[in-house]
Amino acid sequence: MISVREIDHLVLRVSDVTTMLAFYRDVLDCPVERRQDDIGLIQLRAGHSLIDLVPVDGALGRAGGAAPGREGRNLDHFCLRVEPFDESAIRAHLAAHCIDAGALASRYGAEGQGPSLYLTDPEGNVVELKGPAETLPGAASPSPASGDIGARAGAPNPRENP
């Protein structure tokens, strides 16, 4: 069984990053927590969760195909925070439902850097299952400016099989 605690983050593919940033930051009061402009990623804090803005013309955004609209998606993936995060138990549960997950990787989410797996739902939407932030004895809390969002290496890619 997988026990979902909450949505960790969602990723919106955007055509006009300036307007979208102003809306989420200024209208909805979601402050910018972290930016990785080299790959095209802006992460805004929304309570305990994050809203990620990914410009469609950036490195990450181009991977999603056409711009949001009739022929393109604006949601790259959504992430569910699961507890406990027991990789073996999660994989066994998914396998019992004939679902394959990608490679385990450490990725940044609403709580910080931690383990995650990517899979796809029956209609090709990418779902990330995220565990708790990694903490090492005596280590400082994860810095919002550090870490790598990680690639979905090994995860089924709905864009390859329309």
Short mmCIF file of C-alpha atoms in Angstrom, two decimals:
data_model
loop_
_atom_site.label_atom_id
_atom_site.label_comp_id
_atom_site.label_asym_id
_atom_site.label_seq_id
_atom_site.Cartn_x
_atom_site.Cartn_y
_atom_site.Cartn_z
CA MET A 1 0.00 0.00 0.00
CA ILE A 2 1.12 3.57 -0.72
CA SER A 3 -0.01 6.20 1.78
CA VAL A 4 -0.16 9.68 0.22
CA ARG A 5 0.30 12.46 2.76
CA GLU A 6 -0.04 15.49 0.47
CA ILE A 7 0.91 17.01 -2.84
CA ASP A 8 4.60 17.92 -2.68
CA HIS A 9 4.76 20.07 -5.81
CA LEU A 10 3.37 20.57 -9.27
CA VAL A 11 5.17 21.76 -12.38
CA LEU A 12 3.51 24.15 -14.82
CA ARG A 13 4.91 24.61 -18.33
CA VAL A 14 4.41 28.30 -19.15
CA SER A 15 4.58 30.41 -22.30
CA ASP A 16 4.87 33.79 -20.54
CA VAL A 17 7.02 33.30 -17.47
CA THR A 18 6.91 36.99 -16.50
CA THR A 19 3.11 37.07 -16.35
CA MET A 20 2.85 33.69 -14.64
CA LEU A 21 5.51 34.61 -12.07
CA ALA A 22 3.70 37.88 -11.33
CA PHE A 23 0.41 36.01 -10.89
CA TYR A 24 1.69 33.34 -8.49
CA ARG A 25 4.12 35.64 -6.64
CA ASP A 26 2.14 38.89 -6.52
CA VAL A 27 -1.51 37.78 -6.74
CA LEU A 28 -1.35 34.52 -4.79
CA ASP A 29 1.54 35.57 -2.52
CA CYS A 30 3.74 32.57 -3.33
CA PRO A 31 7.32 33.79 -2.79
CA VAL A 32 10.17 32.61 -5.00
CA GLU A 33 12.09 30.00 -3.03
CA ARG A 34 14.60 28.78 -5.57
CA ARG A 35 15.67 29.50 -9.16
CA GLN A 36 17.74 27.50 -11.61
CA ASP A 37 17.74 29.80 -14.60
CA ASP A 38 20.29 27.67 -16.47
CA ILE A 39 17.71 24.91 -16.89
CA GLY A 40 14.61 27.10 -16.78
CA LEU A 41 13.08 26.47 -13.36
CA ILE A 42 11.46 28.83 -10.85
CA GLN A 43 10.13 27.29 -7.63
CA LEU A 44 7.55 29.18 -5.57
CA ARG A 45 6.46 28.30 -2.04
CA ALA A 46 2.72 27.55 -1.71
CA GLY A 47 2.19 26.70 1.96
CA HIS A 48 3.88 23.33 2.57
CA SER A 49 4.08 22.70 -1.19
CA LEU A 50 5.84 24.13 -4.22
CA ILE A 51 4.63 25.40 -7.57
CA ASP A 52 7.33 25.13 -10.22
CA LEU A 53 7.22 27.34 -13.31
CA VAL A 54 9.08 25.96 -16.33
CA PRO A 55 9.26 28.21 -19.41
CA VAL A 56 8.45 26.18 -22.55
CA ASP A 57 11.49 27.66 -24.31
CA GLY A 58 13.91 26.60 -21.54
CA ALA A 59 15.90 23.36 -21.22
CA LEU A 60 13.22 21.59 -19.15
CA GLY A 61 10.28 23.13 -20.98
CA ARG A 62 11.41 22.05 -24.43
CA ALA A 63 11.24 18.41 -23.28
CA GLY A 64 7.47 18.75 -22.88
CA GLY A 65 6.68 19.46 -26.54
CA ALA A 66 4.37 22.18 -27.77
CA ALA A 67 3.49 25.20 -25.64
CA PRO A 68 0.40 24.96 -23.41
CA GLY A 69 -2.80 25.08 -25.38
CA ARG A 70 -4.94 22.89 -27.56
CA GLU A 71 -2.01 20.70 -28.72
CA GLY A 72 0.36 20.96 -25.73
CA ARG A 73 0.30 20.26 -22.02
CA ASN A 74 1.13 22.79 -19.35
CA LEU A 75 1.44 20.26 -16.54
CA ASP A 76 4.79 18.47 -16.69
CA HIS A 77 4.18 16.24 -13.67
CA PHE A 78 2.77 16.26 -10.18
CA CYS A 79 4.37 14.90 -7.06
CA LEU A 80 2.78 13.00 -4.20
CA ARG A 81 4.58 12.92 -0.86
CA VAL A 82 4.33 9.36 0.45
CA GLU A 83 4.95 8.13 3.97
CA PRO A 84 6.59 5.86 4.73
CA PHE A 85 8.86 5.86 1.70
CA ASP A 86 9.93 2.24 1.46
CA GLU A 87 11.26 1.76 -2.08
CA SER A 88 10.95 -2.04 -2.03
CA ALA A 89 7.37 -1.98 -0.73
CA ILE A 90 6.39 0.75 -3.20
CA ARG A 91 7.88 -1.16 -6.15
CA ALA A 92 6.16 -4.39 -5.05
CA HIS A 93 2.83 -2.60 -4.77
CA LEU A 94 3.24 -1.01 -8.21
CA ALA A 95 4.35 -4.31 -9.76
CA ALA A 96 1.21 -5.98 -8.41
CA HIS A 97 -0.69 -3.46 -10.56
CA CYS A 98 1.62 -3.97 -13.58
CA ILE A 99 3.16 -0.51 -13.17
CA ASP A 100 6.87 0.07 -13.64
CA ALA A 101 8.65 2.99 -11.95
CA GLY A 102 11.87 4.63 -13.06
CA ALA A 103 15.14 4.66 -11.19
CA LEU A 104 15.28 5.91 -7.63
CA ALA A 105 16.90 9.36 -7.51
CA SER A 106 17.37 12.14 -4.99
CA ARG A 107 15.41 15.21 -6.07
CA TYR A 108 14.47 18.55 -4.53
CA GLY A 109 10.90 18.98 -3.34
CA ALA A 110 8.87 21.00 -0.85
CA GLU A 111 10.72 19.51 2.15
CA GLY A 112 14.18 19.53 0.56
CA GLN A 113 16.33 16.94 -1.20
CA GLY A 114 15.02 13.39 -0.93
CA PRO A 115 14.26 10.08 -2.64
CA SER A 116 11.76 9.92 -5.49
CA LEU A 117 10.42 7.65 -8.20
CA TYR A 118 8.66 8.58 -11.44
CA LEU A 119 5.86 6.57 -13.08
CA THR A 120 3.06 7.30 -15.53
CA ASP A 121 -0.67 7.00 -15.05
CA PRO A 122 -2.91 5.22 -17.59
CA GLU A 123 -3.35 8.42 -19.66
CA GLY A 124 0.36 9.21 -19.75
CA ASN A 125 0.54 11.80 -16.96
CA VAL A 126 3.84 11.68 -15.09
CA VAL A 127 3.50 11.10 -11.34
CA GLU A 128 6.39 11.46 -8.91
CA LEU A 129 6.32 9.60 -5.59
CA LYS A 130 8.48 11.52 -3.10
CA GLY A 131 9.94 10.53 0.24
CA PRO A 132 11.12 12.71 3.13
CA ALA A 133 14.03 15.11 2.94
CA GLU A 134 17.36 13.41 3.50
CA THR A 135 19.02 14.37 6.75
CA LEU A 136 22.42 13.24 7.87
CA PRO A 137 23.56 13.42 11.49
CA GLY A 138 25.17 16.81 12.05
CA ALA A 139 24.31 18.01 8.54
CA ALA A 140 22.70 21.35 7.88
CA SER A 141 19.20 21.49 6.43
CA PRO A 142 19.05 21.31 2.65
CA SER A 143 19.59 24.71 1.07
CA PRO A 144 16.97 25.85 -1.43
CA ALA A 145 19.79 27.07 -3.65
CA SER A 146 21.56 23.73 -3.75
CA GLY A 147 20.69 20.37 -5.15
CA ASP A 148 19.61 19.02 -8.48
CA ILE A 149 16.07 18.37 -9.53
CA GLY A 150 17.33 15.23 -11.22
CA ALA A 151 16.32 13.68 -14.47
CA ARG A 152 13.56 11.18 -14.91
CA ALA A 153 16.12 8.61 -16.00
CA GLY A 154 14.53 5.26 -16.45
CA ALA A 155 10.99 6.53 -16.01
CA PRO A 156 8.47 5.73 -18.69
CA ASN A 157 8.11 8.79 -20.94
CA PRO A 158 4.55 9.44 -22.11
CA ARG A 159 5.86 11.80 -24.78
CA GLU A 160 7.62 8.92 -26.57
CA ASN A 161 4.43 6.87 -26.97
CA PRO A 162 1.53 9.24 -27.68
#
